[in-house]
C-alpha cells in the first residue's frame, strides 16, 4: 500500500492483512450527508450504459454479459468468480453494504449525445448511484462529465483515449482500462525488434478523441525509434468501407500502415487493406506491414485470417494463467459458453472495484468512494499488481503486446501474447504533455 494512500486518510482505523503482502484498510466515512440517489436499505441500483448498436456493438454485448455476471457474484450467486481471488477480500457475496445489487441498462449507440441521455435517464428516473460502461472514448468523456455534474461515480468501461484521464479527467471518474500512450510505449520496442528502425508509416485514424490520441502516441513512439511518418489521415467513425482511404497508401512510399481503428472500423479497414494486396507488397526493399495498436479478441474474430502475424496491444487476454484470470474465464465460460473479451474483463473488474470501495468506505457517498479508490493498490483481478493513481484516477498495470496467431486452434484462440510490458515501462508523469490541460477538481456528492 502506498504511503500516499495511507497518509491521506486520517479517518482510517484498523486493517486486514491480505495475500500478496497487500493491506485493505477499513475506511469509516465522514459524517453522513445527503447525496444523489442515496439507496434505501433493500437494494442499490447500478447503471450499465453500453453500445447495443453502432460500430462497437460487439464490445457492448460482451460488456453487458460481464456486468450481469458481476451482479450475480456480488449477490452471492454462481461460483463467485474474482471475488475469490481479489486481494481486498471485502466482498462476501452479500450485495453491497448489505443491499441487493440491481441494475438498469442503456444503449449509448456509440454516440456521445445518446450516451449522455441514457445515463441521465438512469440517474434521474431509475435512481442509479453509479454509471459504468461504454466502448468509445468520446462517449466516456461525455458521460464522465455528466456524472461529475450529477454527483454520481463513473467507472469507465472500454475507453482508451489519453484524454479520459488527461485533459478531460474528473474527480468522480475512474478508469481501469489502459490508454493510448501505454499502447504505444509497449508496442514500440516490439516493432523495433521485428521491423527495424528505418520505416515509413502511414496512419489511418478514427476521427474522434481516441483516434487522435492513439495517432499522437504512436507517432511519438515510432519517430523516437527513427521511423518517418509519411501521412496521417482521419476517417469518420461511421465509415464502413475504407477503400478510398486505403488506395492512396499504395503510392505513398510508406511500408507500414498503422490502423488507429477499433471495433468494426478496424475489421473493415484491415479487410480493405488486405483486398488491396498491401500485405503482399514489397516497399523500400521491405515487406509491407500493418499494425493495429489496440486489439481485441472480438475484432480478431471479425477480421479472421487477416489478423495473422499483425501486432497490437491489449489490456487483458483470456489465456493469462494468473488465478484471477483463470477464475473469471471459468465463470464467464460456464455462464456464456465462450471466453470473455478485454471489454468484458475491464467492465467486470470496475464493478467489483466500485463495490469494494463502498464496502471499505462504509458508504455510497461518492466522495467516500473517491477516497477509497484514490491510491488503492490491489491484485488478483487479472492484471497483476495494480495501482489506481490518485493524481488522475488512472490504473497502472502491465500491458500485453499481442500478435494474430498463424495457426489458431479455435475461433477464440486468435491472439498470442508475445510480450508483457511491466507497469513501470508504461508509467508517465501526471503532467506529461499528452495528458496536460485538465484538472480533477473536487468530488461532487450531488444533492
PDB file of N, CA and C in Angstrom, residues 242-334:
ATOM      1  N   UNK A 242     -13.492   1.426 -46.358  1.00  0.00           N
ATOM      2  CA  UNK A 242     -12.301   2.278 -46.268  1.00  0.00           C
ATOM      3  C   UNK A 242     -11.458   2.229 -47.542  1.00  0.00           C
ATOM      4  N   UNK A 243     -12.022   1.721 -48.632  1.00  0.00           N
ATOM      5  CA  UNK A 243     -11.267   1.572 -49.875  1.00  0.00           C
ATOM      6  C   UNK A 243     -10.662   2.896 -50.349  1.00  0.00           C
ATOM      7  N   UNK A 244     -11.446   3.963 -50.270  1.00  0.00           N
ATOM      8  CA  UNK A 244     -10.958   5.258 -50.751  1.00  0.00           C
ATOM      9  C   UNK A 244      -9.831   5.804 -49.888  1.00  0.00           C
ATOM     10  N   UNK A 245      -9.732   5.305 -48.636  1.00  0.00           N
ATOM     11  CA  UNK A 245      -8.644   5.724 -47.757  1.00  0.00           C
ATOM     12  C   UNK A 245      -7.414   4.822 -47.917  1.00  0.00           C
ATOM     13  N   UNK A 246      -7.643   3.589 -48.321  1.00  0.00           N
ATOM     14  CA  UNK A 246      -6.532   2.644 -48.495  1.00  0.00           C
ATOM     15  C   UNK A 246      -5.791   2.895 -49.802  1.00  0.00           C
ATOM     16  N   UNK A 247      -6.522   3.238 -50.857  1.00  0.00           N
ATOM     17  CA  UNK A 247      -5.910   3.401 -52.175  1.00  0.00           C
ATOM     18  C   UNK A 247      -4.690   4.330 -52.177  1.00  0.00           C
ATOM     19  N   UNK A 248      -4.755   5.512 -51.529  1.00  0.00           N
ATOM     20  CA  UNK A 248      -3.582   6.394 -51.556  1.00  0.00           C
ATOM     21  C   UNK A 248      -2.351   5.814 -50.845  1.00  0.00           C
ATOM     22  N   UNK A 249      -2.556   4.862 -49.950  1.00  0.00           N
ATOM     23  CA  UNK A 249      -1.426   4.274 -49.229  1.00  0.00           C
ATOM     24  C   UNK A 249      -0.480   3.589 -50.201  1.00  0.00           C
ATOM     25  N   UNK A 250      -1.050   2.977 -51.245  1.00  0.00           N
ATOM     26  CA  UNK A 250      -0.246   2.151 -52.157  1.00  0.00           C
ATOM     27  C   UNK A 250       0.826   2.948 -52.895  1.00  0.00           C
ATOM     28  N   UNK A 251       0.607   4.241 -53.083  1.00  0.00           N
ATOM     29  CA  UNK A 251       1.569   5.079 -53.807  1.00  0.00           C
ATOM     30  C   UNK A 251       2.223   6.131 -52.919  1.00  0.00           C
ATOM     31  N   UNK A 252       2.148   5.921 -51.620  1.00  0.00           N
ATOM     32  CA  UNK A 252       2.643   6.942 -50.684  1.00  0.00           C
ATOM     33  C   UNK A 252       4.118   6.795 -50.332  1.00  0.00           C
ATOM     34  N   UNK A 253       4.685   5.642 -50.637  1.00  0.00           N
ATOM     35  CA  UNK A 253       6.060   5.376 -50.213  1.00  0.00           C
ATOM     36  C   UNK A 253       6.153   4.789 -48.820  1.00  0.00           C
ATOM     37  N   UNK A 254       5.008   4.641 -48.167  1.00  0.00           N
ATOM     38  CA  UNK A 254       5.001   4.041 -46.824  1.00  0.00           C
ATOM     39  C   UNK A 254       5.189   2.532 -46.927  1.00  0.00           C
ATOM     40  N   UNK A 255       5.847   1.954 -45.916  1.00  0.00           N
ATOM     41  CA  UNK A 255       5.999   0.498 -45.854  1.00  0.00           C
ATOM     42  C   UNK A 255       5.352  -0.084 -44.598  1.00  0.00           C
ATOM     43  N   UNK A 256       4.647   0.754 -43.843  1.00  0.00           N
ATOM     44  CA  UNK A 256       3.857   0.307 -42.697  1.00  0.00           C
ATOM     45  C   UNK A 256       2.541   1.088 -42.682  1.00  0.00           C
ATOM     46  N   UNK A 257       1.436   0.386 -42.486  1.00  0.00           N
ATOM     47  CA  UNK A 257       0.138   1.035 -42.292  1.00  0.00           C
ATOM     48  C   UNK A 257      -0.274   0.843 -40.848  1.00  0.00           C
ATOM     49  N   UNK A 258      -0.489   1.953 -40.151  1.00  0.00           N
ATOM     50  CA  UNK A 258      -0.949   1.908 -38.763  1.00  0.00           C
ATOM     51  C   UNK A 258      -2.440   2.216 -38.752  1.00  0.00           C
ATOM     52  N   UNK A 259      -3.232   1.242 -38.340  1.00  0.00           N
ATOM     53  CA  UNK A 259      -4.684   1.398 -38.304  1.00  0.00           C
ATOM     54  C   UNK A 259      -5.125   1.789 -36.900  1.00  0.00           C
ATOM     55  N   UNK A 260      -5.312   3.070 -36.706  1.00  0.00           N
ATOM     56  CA  UNK A 260      -5.824   3.578 -35.431  1.00  0.00           C
ATOM     57  C   UNK A 260      -7.345   3.490 -35.454  1.00  0.00           C
ATOM     58  N   UNK A 261      -7.828   2.271 -35.597  1.00  0.00           N
ATOM     59  CA  UNK A 261      -9.253   1.961 -35.684  1.00  0.00           C
ATOM     60  C   UNK A 261      -9.599   0.899 -34.658  1.00  0.00           C
ATOM     61  N   UNK A 262     -10.870   0.859 -34.276  1.00  0.00           N
ATOM     62  CA  UNK A 262     -11.325  -0.134 -33.309  1.00  0.00           C
ATOM     63  C   UNK A 262     -12.676  -0.688 -33.746  1.00  0.00           C
ATOM     64  N   UNK A 263     -13.032  -1.841 -33.182  1.00  0.00           N
ATOM     65  CA  UNK A 263     -14.323  -2.444 -33.460  1.00  0.00           C
ATOM     66  C   UNK A 263     -14.494  -2.777 -34.932  1.00  0.00           C
ATOM     67  N   UNK A 264     -15.700  -2.575 -35.440  1.00  0.00           N
ATOM     68  CA  UNK A 264     -15.968  -2.906 -36.836  1.00  0.00           C
ATOM     69  C   UNK A 264     -15.184  -2.007 -37.784  1.00  0.00           C
ATOM     70  N   UNK A 265     -14.792  -0.803 -37.338  1.00  0.00           N
ATOM     71  CA  UNK A 265     -13.931   0.051 -38.165  1.00  0.00           C
ATOM     72  C   UNK A 265     -12.627  -0.667 -38.496  1.00  0.00           C
ATOM     73  N   UNK A 266     -12.023  -1.268 -37.493  1.00  0.00           N
ATOM     74  CA  UNK A 266     -10.759  -1.979 -37.716  1.00  0.00           C
ATOM     75  C   UNK A 266     -10.970  -3.211 -38.587  1.00  0.00           C
ATOM     76  N   UNK A 267     -12.037  -3.951 -38.334  1.00  0.00           N
ATOM     77  CA  UNK A 267     -12.320  -5.141 -39.140  1.00  0.00           C
ATOM     78  C   UNK A 267     -12.448  -4.749 -40.612  1.00  0.00           C
ATOM     79  N   UNK A 268     -13.180  -3.685 -40.896  1.00  0.00           N
ATOM     80  CA  UNK A 268     -13.413  -3.278 -42.278  1.00  0.00           C
ATOM     81  C   UNK A 268     -12.180  -2.667 -42.921  1.00  0.00           C
ATOM     82  N   UNK A 269     -11.451  -1.830 -42.186  1.00  0.00           N
ATOM     83  CA  UNK A 269     -10.268  -1.202 -42.791  1.00  0.00           C
ATOM     84  C   UNK A 269      -9.169  -2.225 -43.043  1.00  0.00           C
ATOM     85  N   UNK A 270      -8.984  -3.176 -42.124  1.00  0.00           N
ATOM     86  CA  UNK A 270      -7.985  -4.225 -42.329  1.00  0.00           C
ATOM     87  C   UNK A 270      -8.383  -5.107 -43.515  1.00  0.00           C
ATOM     88  N   UNK A 271      -9.650  -5.438 -43.604  1.00  0.00           N
ATOM     89  CA  UNK A 271     -10.130  -6.245 -44.735  1.00  0.00           C
ATOM     90  C   UNK A 271      -9.863  -5.533 -46.051  1.00  0.00           C
ATOM     91  N   UNK A 272     -10.149  -4.236 -46.111  1.00  0.00           N
ATOM     92  CA  UNK A 272      -9.884  -3.466 -47.330  1.00  0.00           C
ATOM     93  C   UNK A 272      -8.395  -3.422 -47.652  1.00  0.00           C
ATOM     94  N   UNK A 273      -7.566  -3.273 -46.626  1.00  0.00           N
ATOM     95  CA  UNK A 273      -6.113  -3.228 -46.838  1.00  0.00           C
ATOM     96  C   UNK A 273      -5.609  -4.532 -47.445  1.00  0.00           C
ATOM     97  N   UNK A 274      -6.110  -5.643 -46.939  1.00  0.00           N
ATOM     98  CA  UNK A 274      -5.716  -6.950 -47.467  1.00  0.00           C
ATOM     99  C   UNK A 274      -6.233  -7.123 -48.893  1.00  0.00           C
ATOM    100  N   UNK A 275      -7.446  -6.659 -49.170  1.00  0.00           N
ATOM    101  CA  UNK A 275      -8.006  -6.744 -50.518  1.00  0.00           C
ATOM    102  C   UNK A 275      -7.178  -5.953 -51.521  1.00  0.00           C
ATOM    103  N   UNK A 276      -6.562  -4.867 -51.067  1.00  0.00           N
ATOM    104  CA  UNK A 276      -5.688  -4.072 -51.936  1.00  0.00           C
ATOM    105  C   UNK A 276      -4.306  -4.705 -52.084  1.00  0.00           C
ATOM    106  N   UNK A 277      -4.068  -5.818 -51.419  1.00  0.00           N
ATOM    107  CA  UNK A 277      -2.810  -6.537 -51.552  1.00  0.00           C
ATOM    108  C   UNK A 277      -1.646  -5.934 -50.796  1.00  0.00           C
ATOM    109  N   UNK A 278      -1.941  -5.089 -49.802  1.00  0.00           N
ATOM    110  CA  UNK A 278      -0.847  -4.416 -49.090  1.00  0.00           C
ATOM    111  C   UNK A 278       0.085  -5.405 -48.389  1.00  0.00           C
ATOM    112  N   UNK A 279      -0.465  -6.465 -47.830  1.00  0.00           N
ATOM    113  CA  UNK A 279       0.382  -7.394 -47.077  1.00  0.00           C
ATOM    114  C   UNK A 279       1.299  -8.217 -47.981  1.00  0.00           C
ATOM    115  N   UNK A 280       1.044  -8.190 -49.275  1.00  0.00           N
ATOM    116  CA  UNK A 280       1.887  -8.934 -50.225  1.00  0.00           C
ATOM    117  C   UNK A 280       2.923  -8.050 -50.897  1.00  0.00           C
ATOM    118  N   UNK A 281       2.915  -6.765 -50.602  1.00  0.00           N
ATOM    119  CA  UNK A 281       3.790  -5.813 -51.291  1.00  0.00           C
ATOM    120  C   UNK A 281       5.177  -5.745 -50.656  1.00  0.00           C
ATOM    121  N   UNK A 282       6.157  -5.437 -51.479  1.00  0.00           N
ATOM    122  CA  UNK A 282       7.494  -5.065 -51.024  1.00  0.00           C
ATOM    123  C   UNK A 282       7.661  -3.586 -51.331  1.00  0.00           C
ATOM    124  N   UNK A 283       7.981  -2.803 -50.308  1.00  0.00           N
ATOM    125  CA  UNK A 283       8.154  -1.363 -50.479  1.00  0.00           C
ATOM    126  C   UNK A 283       9.456  -0.945 -49.800  1.00  0.00           C
ATOM    127  N   UNK A 284      10.250  -0.143 -50.482  1.00  0.00           N
ATOM    128  CA  UNK A 284      11.536   0.308 -49.941  1.00  0.00           C
ATOM    129  C   UNK A 284      12.439  -0.875 -49.579  1.00  0.00           C
ATOM    130  N   UNK A 285      12.261  -1.967 -50.341  1.00  0.00           N
ATOM    131  CA  UNK A 285      13.071  -3.149 -50.085  1.00  0.00           C
ATOM    132  C   UNK A 285      12.655  -3.931 -48.855  1.00  0.00           C
ATOM    133  N   UNK A 286      11.471  -3.626 -48.339  1.00  0.00           N
ATOM    134  CA  UNK A 286      10.991  -4.272 -47.109  1.00  0.00           C
ATOM    135  C   UNK A 286       9.592  -4.834 -47.333  1.00  0.00           C
ATOM    136  N   UNK A 287       9.252  -5.857 -46.561  1.00  0.00           N
ATOM    137  CA  UNK A 287       7.900  -6.378 -46.576  1.00  0.00           C
ATOM    138  C   UNK A 287       6.948  -5.349 -45.976  1.00  0.00           C
ATOM    139  N   UNK A 288       5.857  -5.052 -46.672  1.00  0.00           N
ATOM    140  CA  UNK A 288       4.880  -4.108 -46.135  1.00  0.00           C
ATOM    141  C   UNK A 288       4.207  -4.727 -44.909  1.00  0.00           C
ATOM    142  N   UNK A 289       4.047  -3.934 -43.842  1.00  0.00           N
ATOM    143  CA  UNK A 289       3.468  -4.425 -42.591  1.00  0.00           C
ATOM    144  C   UNK A 289       2.281  -3.565 -42.181  1.00  0.00           C
ATOM    145  N   UNK A 290       1.406  -4.170 -41.401  1.00  0.00           N
ATOM    146  CA  UNK A 290       0.252  -3.466 -40.827  1.00  0.00           C
ATOM    147  C   UNK A 290       0.303  -3.612 -39.314  1.00  0.00           C
ATOM    148  N   UNK A 291       0.002  -2.542 -38.605  1.00  0.00           N
ATOM    149  CA  UNK A 291      -0.013  -2.535 -37.136  1.00  0.00           C
ATOM    150  C   UNK A 291      -1.392  -2.067 -36.673  1.00  0.00           C
ATOM    151  N   UNK A 292      -1.945  -2.760 -35.692  1.00  0.00           N
ATOM    152  CA  UNK A 292      -3.224  -2.377 -35.078  1.00  0.00           C
ATOM    153  C   UNK A 292      -2.944  -2.086 -33.604  1.00  0.00           C
ATOM    154  N   UNK A 293      -2.742  -0.811 -33.232  1.00  0.00           N
ATOM    155  CA  UNK A 293      -2.309  -0.501 -31.861  1.00  0.00           C
ATOM    156  C   UNK A 293      -3.202  -1.053 -30.759  1.00  0.00           C
ATOM    157  N   UNK A 294      -4.529  -1.028 -30.966  1.00  0.00           N
ATOM    158  CA  UNK A 294      -5.457  -1.519 -29.951  1.00  0.00           C
ATOM    159  C   UNK A 294      -6.242  -2.700 -30.508  1.00  0.00           C
ATOM    160  N   UNK A 295      -5.972  -3.865 -29.951  1.00  0.00           N
ATOM    161  CA  UNK A 295      -6.559  -5.118 -30.410  1.00  0.00           C
ATOM    162  C   UNK A 295      -7.652  -5.574 -29.452  1.00  0.00           C
ATOM    163  N   UNK A 296      -8.512  -6.468 -29.938  1.00  0.00           N
ATOM    164  CA  UNK A 296      -9.393  -7.225 -29.060  1.00  0.00           C
ATOM    165  C   UNK A 296      -9.687  -8.561 -29.716  1.00  0.00           C
ATOM    166  N   UNK A 297     -10.061  -9.539 -28.909  1.00  0.00           N
ATOM    167  CA  UNK A 297     -10.408 -10.855 -29.446  1.00  0.00           C
ATOM    168  C   UNK A 297     -11.612 -10.757 -30.369  1.00  0.00           C
ATOM    169  N   UNK A 298     -12.559  -9.903 -30.039  1.00  0.00           N
ATOM    170  CA  UNK A 298     -13.754  -9.762 -30.854  1.00  0.00           C
ATOM    171  C   UNK A 298     -13.418  -9.199 -32.235  1.00  0.00           C
ATOM    172  N   UNK A 299     -12.488  -8.238 -32.286  1.00  0.00           N
ATOM    173  CA  UNK A 299     -12.045  -7.702 -33.565  1.00  0.00           C
ATOM    174  C   UNK A 299     -11.308  -8.765 -34.362  1.00  0.00           C
ATOM    175  N   UNK A 300     -10.465  -9.526 -33.679  1.00  0.00           N
ATOM    176  CA  UNK A 300      -9.705 -10.577 -34.361  1.00  0.00           C
ATOM    177  C   UNK A 300     -10.643 -11.604 -34.981  1.00  0.00           C
ATOM    178  N   UNK A 301     -11.707 -11.951 -34.252  1.00  0.00           N
ATOM    179  CA  UNK A 301     -12.682 -12.903 -34.781  1.00  0.00           C
ATOM    180  C   UNK A 301     -13.362 -12.332 -36.017  1.00  0.00           C
ATOM    181  N   UNK A 302     -13.694 -11.055 -35.974  1.00  0.00           N
ATOM    182  CA  UNK A 302     -14.358 -10.425 -37.109  1.00  0.00           C
ATOM    183  C   UNK A 302     -13.472 -10.334 -38.339  1.00  0.00           C
ATOM    184  N   UNK A 303     -12.174 -10.130 -38.122  1.00  0.00           N
ATOM    185  CA  UNK A 303     -11.246  -9.966 -39.249  1.00  0.00           C
ATOM    186  C   UNK A 303     -10.732 -11.294 -39.787  1.00  0.00           C
ATOM    187  N   UNK A 304     -10.881 -12.372 -39.021  1.00  0.00           N
ATOM    188  CA  UNK A 304     -10.497 -13.698 -39.491  1.00  0.00           C
ATOM    189  C   UNK A 304      -9.010 -13.832 -39.780  1.00  0.00           C
ATOM    190  N   UNK A 305      -8.689 -14.494 -40.894  1.00  0.00           N
ATOM    191  CA  UNK A 305      -7.283 -14.764 -41.240  1.00  0.00           C
ATOM    192  C   UNK A 305      -6.468 -13.501 -41.452  1.00  0.00           C
ATOM    193  N   UNK A 306      -7.125 -12.386 -41.679  1.00  0.00           N
ATOM    194  CA  UNK A 306      -6.401 -11.144 -41.956  1.00  0.00           C
ATOM    195  C   UNK A 306      -5.544 -10.673 -40.788  1.00  0.00           C
ATOM    196  N   UNK A 307      -5.818 -11.151 -39.583  1.00  0.00           N
ATOM    197  CA  UNK A 307      -5.050 -10.675 -38.424  1.00  0.00           C
ATOM    198  C   UNK A 307      -3.759 -11.466 -38.207  1.00  0.00           C
ATOM    199  N   UNK A 308      -3.580 -12.537 -38.930  1.00  0.00           N
ATOM    200  CA  UNK A 308      -2.409 -13.385 -38.694  1.00  0.00           C
ATOM    201  C   UNK A 308      -1.114 -12.584 -38.818  1.00  0.00           C
ATOM    202  N   UNK A 309      -0.294 -12.652 -37.774  1.00  0.00           N
ATOM    203  CA  UNK A 309       1.008 -12.001 -37.781  1.00  0.00           C
ATOM    204  C   UNK A 309       0.998 -10.523 -37.484  1.00  0.00           C
ATOM    205  N   UNK A 310      -0.168  -9.928 -37.250  1.00  0.00           N
ATOM    206  CA  UNK A 310      -0.248  -8.482 -37.019  1.00  0.00           C
ATOM    207  C   UNK A 310      -0.138  -8.177 -35.520  1.00  0.00           C
ATOM    208  N   UNK A 311       0.746  -7.223 -35.206  1.00  0.00           N
ATOM    209  CA  UNK A 311       0.973  -6.840 -33.808  1.00  0.00           C
ATOM    210  C   UNK A 311      -0.031  -5.787 -33.340  1.00  0.00           C
ATOM    211  N   UNK A 312      -0.302  -5.832 -32.041  1.00  0.00           N
ATOM    212  CA  UNK A 312      -1.132  -4.827 -31.393  1.00  0.00           C
ATOM    213  C   UNK A 312      -0.962  -4.951 -29.886  1.00  0.00           C
ATOM    214  N   UNK A 313      -1.792  -4.233 -29.145  1.00  0.00           N
ATOM    215  CA  UNK A 313      -1.735  -4.302 -27.681  1.00  0.00           C
ATOM    216  C   UNK A 313      -3.129  -4.565 -27.146  1.00  0.00           C
ATOM    217  N   UNK A 314      -3.180  -5.049 -25.930  1.00  0.00           N
ATOM    218  CA  UNK A 314      -4.475  -5.328 -25.305  1.00  0.00           C
ATOM    219  C   UNK A 314      -4.347  -5.172 -23.797  1.00  0.00           C
ATOM    220  N   UNK A 315      -5.476  -4.857 -23.164  1.00  0.00           N
ATOM    221  CA  UNK A 315      -5.495  -4.625 -21.724  1.00  0.00           C
ATOM    222  C   UNK A 315      -5.450  -5.923 -20.930  1.00  0.00           C
ATOM    223  N   UNK A 316      -5.960  -6.996 -21.550  1.00  0.00           N
ATOM    224  CA  UNK A 316      -6.056  -8.296 -20.862  1.00  0.00           C
ATOM    225  C   UNK A 316      -6.374  -9.338 -21.915  1.00  0.00           C
ATOM    226  N   UNK A 317      -6.044 -10.604 -21.635  1.00  0.00           N
ATOM    227  CA  UNK A 317      -6.388 -11.676 -22.580  1.00  0.00           C
ATOM    228  C   UNK A 317      -6.786 -12.918 -21.805  1.00  0.00           C
ATOM    229  N   UNK A 318      -7.757 -13.618 -22.322  1.00  0.00           N
ATOM    230  CA  UNK A 318      -8.342 -14.764 -21.605  1.00  0.00           C
ATOM    231  C   UNK A 318      -7.369 -15.919 -21.399  1.00  0.00           C
ATOM    232  N   UNK A 319      -6.243 -15.931 -22.107  1.00  0.00           N
ATOM    233  CA  UNK A 319      -5.277 -17.030 -21.971  1.00  0.00           C
ATOM    234  C   UNK A 319      -4.335 -16.864 -20.788  1.00  0.00           C
ATOM    235  N   UNK A 320      -4.380 -15.726 -20.098  1.00  0.00           N
ATOM    236  CA  UNK A 320      -3.493 -15.499 -18.959  1.00  0.00           C
ATOM    237  C   UNK A 320      -3.737 -16.559 -17.882  1.00  0.00           C
ATOM    238  N   UNK A 321      -2.672 -16.925 -17.176  1.00  0.00           N
ATOM    239  CA  UNK A 321      -2.744 -18.042 -16.237  1.00  0.00           C
ATOM    240  C   UNK A 321      -2.684 -17.648 -14.772  1.00  0.00           C
ATOM    241  N   UNK A 322      -2.823 -16.371 -14.451  1.00  0.00           N
ATOM    242  CA  UNK A 322      -2.904 -15.988 -13.046  1.00  0.00           C
ATOM    243  C   UNK A 322      -4.243 -16.454 -12.489  1.00  0.00           C
ATOM    244  N   UNK A 323      -4.337 -16.550 -11.181  1.00  0.00           N
ATOM    245  CA  UNK A 323      -5.527 -17.115 -10.546  1.00  0.00           C
ATOM    246  C   UNK A 323      -6.786 -16.290 -10.822  1.00  0.00           C
ATOM    247  N   UNK A 324      -6.641 -14.971 -10.837  1.00  0.00           N
ATOM    248  CA  UNK A 324      -7.802 -14.127 -11.108  1.00  0.00           C
ATOM    249  C   UNK A 324      -8.344 -14.345 -12.509  1.00  0.00           C
ATOM    250  N   UNK A 325      -7.453 -14.342 -13.509  1.00  0.00           N
ATOM    251  CA  UNK A 325      -7.886 -14.548 -14.883  1.00  0.00           C
ATOM    252  C   UNK A 325      -8.534 -15.914 -15.055  1.00  0.00           C
ATOM    253  N   UNK A 326      -7.931 -16.937 -14.487  1.00  0.00           N
ATOM    254  CA  UNK A 326      -8.499 -18.283 -14.620  1.00  0.00           C
ATOM    255  C   UNK A 326      -9.884 -18.359 -13.988  1.00  0.00           C
ATOM    256  N   UNK A 327     -10.067 -17.709 -12.844  1.00  0.00           N
ATOM    257  CA  UNK A 327     -11.368 -17.723 -12.171  1.00  0.00           C
ATOM    258  C   UNK A 327     -12.417 -17.017 -13.016  1.00  0.00           C
ATOM    259  N   UNK A 328     -12.051 -15.879 -13.599  1.00  0.00           N
ATOM    260  CA  UNK A 328     -13.002 -15.121 -14.409  1.00  0.00           C
ATOM    261  C   UNK A 328     -13.353 -15.868 -15.692  1.00  0.00           C
ATOM    262  N   UNK A 329     -12.351 -16.419 -16.357  1.00  0.00           N
ATOM    263  CA  UNK A 329     -12.595 -17.158 -17.605  1.00  0.00           C
ATOM    264  C   UNK A 329     -13.498 -18.361 -17.343  1.00  0.00           C
ATOM    265  N   UNK A 330     -13.250 -19.046 -16.219  1.00  0.00           N
ATOM    266  CA  UNK A 330     -14.073 -20.218 -15.883  1.00  0.00           C
ATOM    267  C   UNK A 330     -15.523 -19.802 -15.625  1.00  0.00           C
ATOM    268  N   UNK A 331     -15.728 -18.733 -14.859  1.00  0.00           N
ATOM    269  CA  UNK A 331     -17.081 -18.260 -14.550  1.00  0.00           C
ATOM    270  C   UNK A 331     -17.806 -17.794 -15.805  1.00  0.00           C
ATOM    271  N   UNK A 332     -17.117 -17.002 -16.597  1.00  0.00           N
ATOM    272  CA  UNK A 332     -17.720 -16.448 -17.803  1.00  0.00           C
ATOM    273  C   UNK A 332     -18.032 -17.561 -18.806  1.00  0.00           C
ATOM    274  N   UNK A 333     -17.097 -18.488 -18.956  1.00  0.00           N
ATOM    275  CA  UNK A 333     -17.303 -19.599 -19.873  1.00  0.00           C
ATOM    276  C   UNK A 333     -18.474 -20.469 -19.469  1.00  0.00           C
ATOM    277  N   UNK A 334     -18.616 -20.708 -18.171  1.00  0.00           N
ATOM    278  CA  UNK A 334     -19.728 -21.518 -17.666  1.00  0.00           C
ATOM    279  C   UNK A 334     -21.053 -20.810 -17.924  1.00  0.00           C
TER     280      UNK A 334
END
